[in-house]
mmCIF file of C-alpha atoms in Angstrom:
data_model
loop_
_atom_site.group_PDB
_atom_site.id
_atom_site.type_symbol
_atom_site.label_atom_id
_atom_site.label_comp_id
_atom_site.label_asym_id
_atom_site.label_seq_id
_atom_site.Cartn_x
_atom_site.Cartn_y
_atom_site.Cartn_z
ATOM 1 C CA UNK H 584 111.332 43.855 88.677
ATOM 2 C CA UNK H 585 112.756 45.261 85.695
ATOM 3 C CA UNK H 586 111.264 47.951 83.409
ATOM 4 C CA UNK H 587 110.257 45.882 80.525
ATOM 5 C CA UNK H 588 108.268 43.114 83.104
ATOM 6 C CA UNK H 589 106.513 46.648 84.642
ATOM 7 C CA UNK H 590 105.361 47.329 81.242
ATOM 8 C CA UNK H 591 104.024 43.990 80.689
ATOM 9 C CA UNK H 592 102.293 44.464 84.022
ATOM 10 C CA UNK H 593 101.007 47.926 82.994
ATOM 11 C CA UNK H 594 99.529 47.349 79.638
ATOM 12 C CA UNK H 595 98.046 43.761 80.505
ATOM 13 C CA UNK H 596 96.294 45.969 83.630
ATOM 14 C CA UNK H 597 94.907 48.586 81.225
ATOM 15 C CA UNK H 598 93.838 46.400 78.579
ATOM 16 C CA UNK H 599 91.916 44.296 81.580
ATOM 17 C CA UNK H 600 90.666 47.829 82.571
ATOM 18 C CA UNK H 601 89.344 48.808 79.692
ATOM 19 C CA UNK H 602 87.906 45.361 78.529
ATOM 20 C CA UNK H 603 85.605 45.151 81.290
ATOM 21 C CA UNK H 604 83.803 47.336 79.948
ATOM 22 C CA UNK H 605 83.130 45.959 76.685
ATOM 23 C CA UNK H 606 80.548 42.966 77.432
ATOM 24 C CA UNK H 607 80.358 39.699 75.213
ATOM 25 C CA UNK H 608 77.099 38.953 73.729
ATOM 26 C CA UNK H 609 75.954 35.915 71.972
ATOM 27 C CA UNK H 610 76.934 37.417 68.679
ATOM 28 C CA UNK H 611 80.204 39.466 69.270
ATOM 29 C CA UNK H 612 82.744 37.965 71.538
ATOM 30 C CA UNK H 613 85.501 40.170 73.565
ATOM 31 C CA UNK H 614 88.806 38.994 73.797
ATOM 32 C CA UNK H 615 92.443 40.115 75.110
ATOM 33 C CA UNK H 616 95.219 38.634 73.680
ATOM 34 C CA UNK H 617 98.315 38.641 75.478
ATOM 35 C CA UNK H 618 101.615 37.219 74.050
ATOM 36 C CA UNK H 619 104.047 37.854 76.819
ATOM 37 C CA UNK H 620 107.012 36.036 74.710
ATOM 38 C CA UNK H 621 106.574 38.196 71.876
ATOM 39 C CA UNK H 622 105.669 41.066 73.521
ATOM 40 C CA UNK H 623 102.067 42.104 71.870
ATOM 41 C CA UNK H 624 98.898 43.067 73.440
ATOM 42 C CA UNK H 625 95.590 43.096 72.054
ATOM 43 C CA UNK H 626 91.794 43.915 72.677
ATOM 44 C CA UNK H 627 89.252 42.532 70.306
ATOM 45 C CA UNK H 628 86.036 41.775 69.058
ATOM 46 C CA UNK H 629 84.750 39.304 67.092
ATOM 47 C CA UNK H 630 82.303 37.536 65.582
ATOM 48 C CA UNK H 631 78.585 38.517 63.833
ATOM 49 C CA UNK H 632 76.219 41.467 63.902
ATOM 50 C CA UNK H 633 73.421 39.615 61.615
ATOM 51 C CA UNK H 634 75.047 38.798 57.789
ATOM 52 C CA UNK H 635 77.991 41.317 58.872
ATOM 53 C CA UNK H 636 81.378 39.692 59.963
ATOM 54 C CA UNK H 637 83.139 41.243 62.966
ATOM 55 C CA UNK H 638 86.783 41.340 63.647
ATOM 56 C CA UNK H 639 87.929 44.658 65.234
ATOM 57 C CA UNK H 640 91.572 45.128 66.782
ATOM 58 C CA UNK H 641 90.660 47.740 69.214
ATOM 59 C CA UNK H 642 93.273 48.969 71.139
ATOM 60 C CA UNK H 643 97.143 47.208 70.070
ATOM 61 C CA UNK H 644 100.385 47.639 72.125
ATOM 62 C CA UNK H 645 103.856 45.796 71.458
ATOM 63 C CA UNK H 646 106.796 46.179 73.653
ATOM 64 C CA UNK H 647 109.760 46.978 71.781
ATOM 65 C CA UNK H 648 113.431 47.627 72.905
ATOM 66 C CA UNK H 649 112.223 49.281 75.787
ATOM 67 C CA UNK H 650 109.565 50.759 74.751
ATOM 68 C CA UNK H 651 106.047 50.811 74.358
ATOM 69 C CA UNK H 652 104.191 51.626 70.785
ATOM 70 C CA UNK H 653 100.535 52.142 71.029
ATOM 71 C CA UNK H 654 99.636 50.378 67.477
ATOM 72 C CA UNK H 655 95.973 50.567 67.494
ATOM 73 C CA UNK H 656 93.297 52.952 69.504
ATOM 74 C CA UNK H 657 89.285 52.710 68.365
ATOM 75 C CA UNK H 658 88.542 53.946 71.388
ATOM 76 C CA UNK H 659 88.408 57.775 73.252
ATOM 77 C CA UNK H 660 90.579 56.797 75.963
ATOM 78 C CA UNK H 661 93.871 57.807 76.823
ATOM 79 C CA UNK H 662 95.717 55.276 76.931
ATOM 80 C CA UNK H 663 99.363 56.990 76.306
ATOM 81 C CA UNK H 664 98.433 59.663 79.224
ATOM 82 C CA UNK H 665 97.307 56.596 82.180
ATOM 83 C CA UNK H 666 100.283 54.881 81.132
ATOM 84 C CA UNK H 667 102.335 57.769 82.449
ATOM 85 C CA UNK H 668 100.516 58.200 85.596
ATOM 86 C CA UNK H 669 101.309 54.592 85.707
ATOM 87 C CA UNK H 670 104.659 55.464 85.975
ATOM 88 C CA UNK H 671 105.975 54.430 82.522
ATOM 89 C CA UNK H 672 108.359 57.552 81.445
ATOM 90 C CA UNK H 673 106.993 59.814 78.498
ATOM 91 C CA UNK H 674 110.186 58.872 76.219
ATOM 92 C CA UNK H 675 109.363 55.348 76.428
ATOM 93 C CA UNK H 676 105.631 55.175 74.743
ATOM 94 C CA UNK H 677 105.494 55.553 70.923
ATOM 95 C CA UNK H 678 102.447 56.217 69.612
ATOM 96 C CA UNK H 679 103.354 53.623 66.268
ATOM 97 C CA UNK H 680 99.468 54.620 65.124
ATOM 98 C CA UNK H 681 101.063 58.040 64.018
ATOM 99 C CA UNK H 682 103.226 57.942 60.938
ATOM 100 C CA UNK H 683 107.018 58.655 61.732
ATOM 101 C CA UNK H 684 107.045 61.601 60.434
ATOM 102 C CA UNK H 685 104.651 63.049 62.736
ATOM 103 C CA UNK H 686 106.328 60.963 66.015
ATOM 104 C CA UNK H 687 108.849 63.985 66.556
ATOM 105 C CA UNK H 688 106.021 66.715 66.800
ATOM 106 C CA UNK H 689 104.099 64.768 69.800
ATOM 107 C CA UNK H 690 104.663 64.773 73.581
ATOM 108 C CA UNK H 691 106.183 60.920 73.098
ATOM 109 C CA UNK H 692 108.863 59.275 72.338
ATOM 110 C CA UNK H 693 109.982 58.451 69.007
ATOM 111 C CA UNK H 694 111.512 54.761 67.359
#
């Protein structure tokens, strides 16, 4: 298997992970996106909490050129951190939620 089907395998895993414990309710409805030709991932919720619309993105990845770029994190997880013990090399997750700028200065990889 090459790298960039691991790191489908990977963030489709820990988006399932995560998701299950997020529960759908009769208002708000949880769903995972997963675009494995285009190569983005997604986690989120939507629907109605009384007059107030719902549509949160809560946790984004894309795979690009290699790599993977964390887009979007509501959440306190880790995800950049279980992705290396997942075996995905340090160099190879962006976290795309910082601005460039900043991408240098963390423990990640940069564009």
């Amino acid at each position: 298997m090459d790298k960039v089907s691991k790191y489908r395998e990977y963030v489709q895993s820990l988006l399932s992970r995560y998701v299950s414990g997020d529960v759908s309710d009769d208002e708000v409805e949880v769903q995972l996106i997963f675009d494995v030709e285009r190569d983005h991932y997604q986690w989120l919720n939507i629907g109605w909490q009384e007059l107030n619309r719902v549509y949160r993105c809560v946790m984004h990845f894309d795979i690009k050129d290699g790599k993977i770029w964390l887009q979007q994190n509501l959440t306190d997880q880790n995800p950049a951190e279980e992705l290396i013990a997942m075996g995905v090399e340090r160099q190879d997750i962006v976290l795309g939620l910082q601005p460039p700028y900043k991408r240098p200065y963390t423990d990640y990889g940069v564009a």
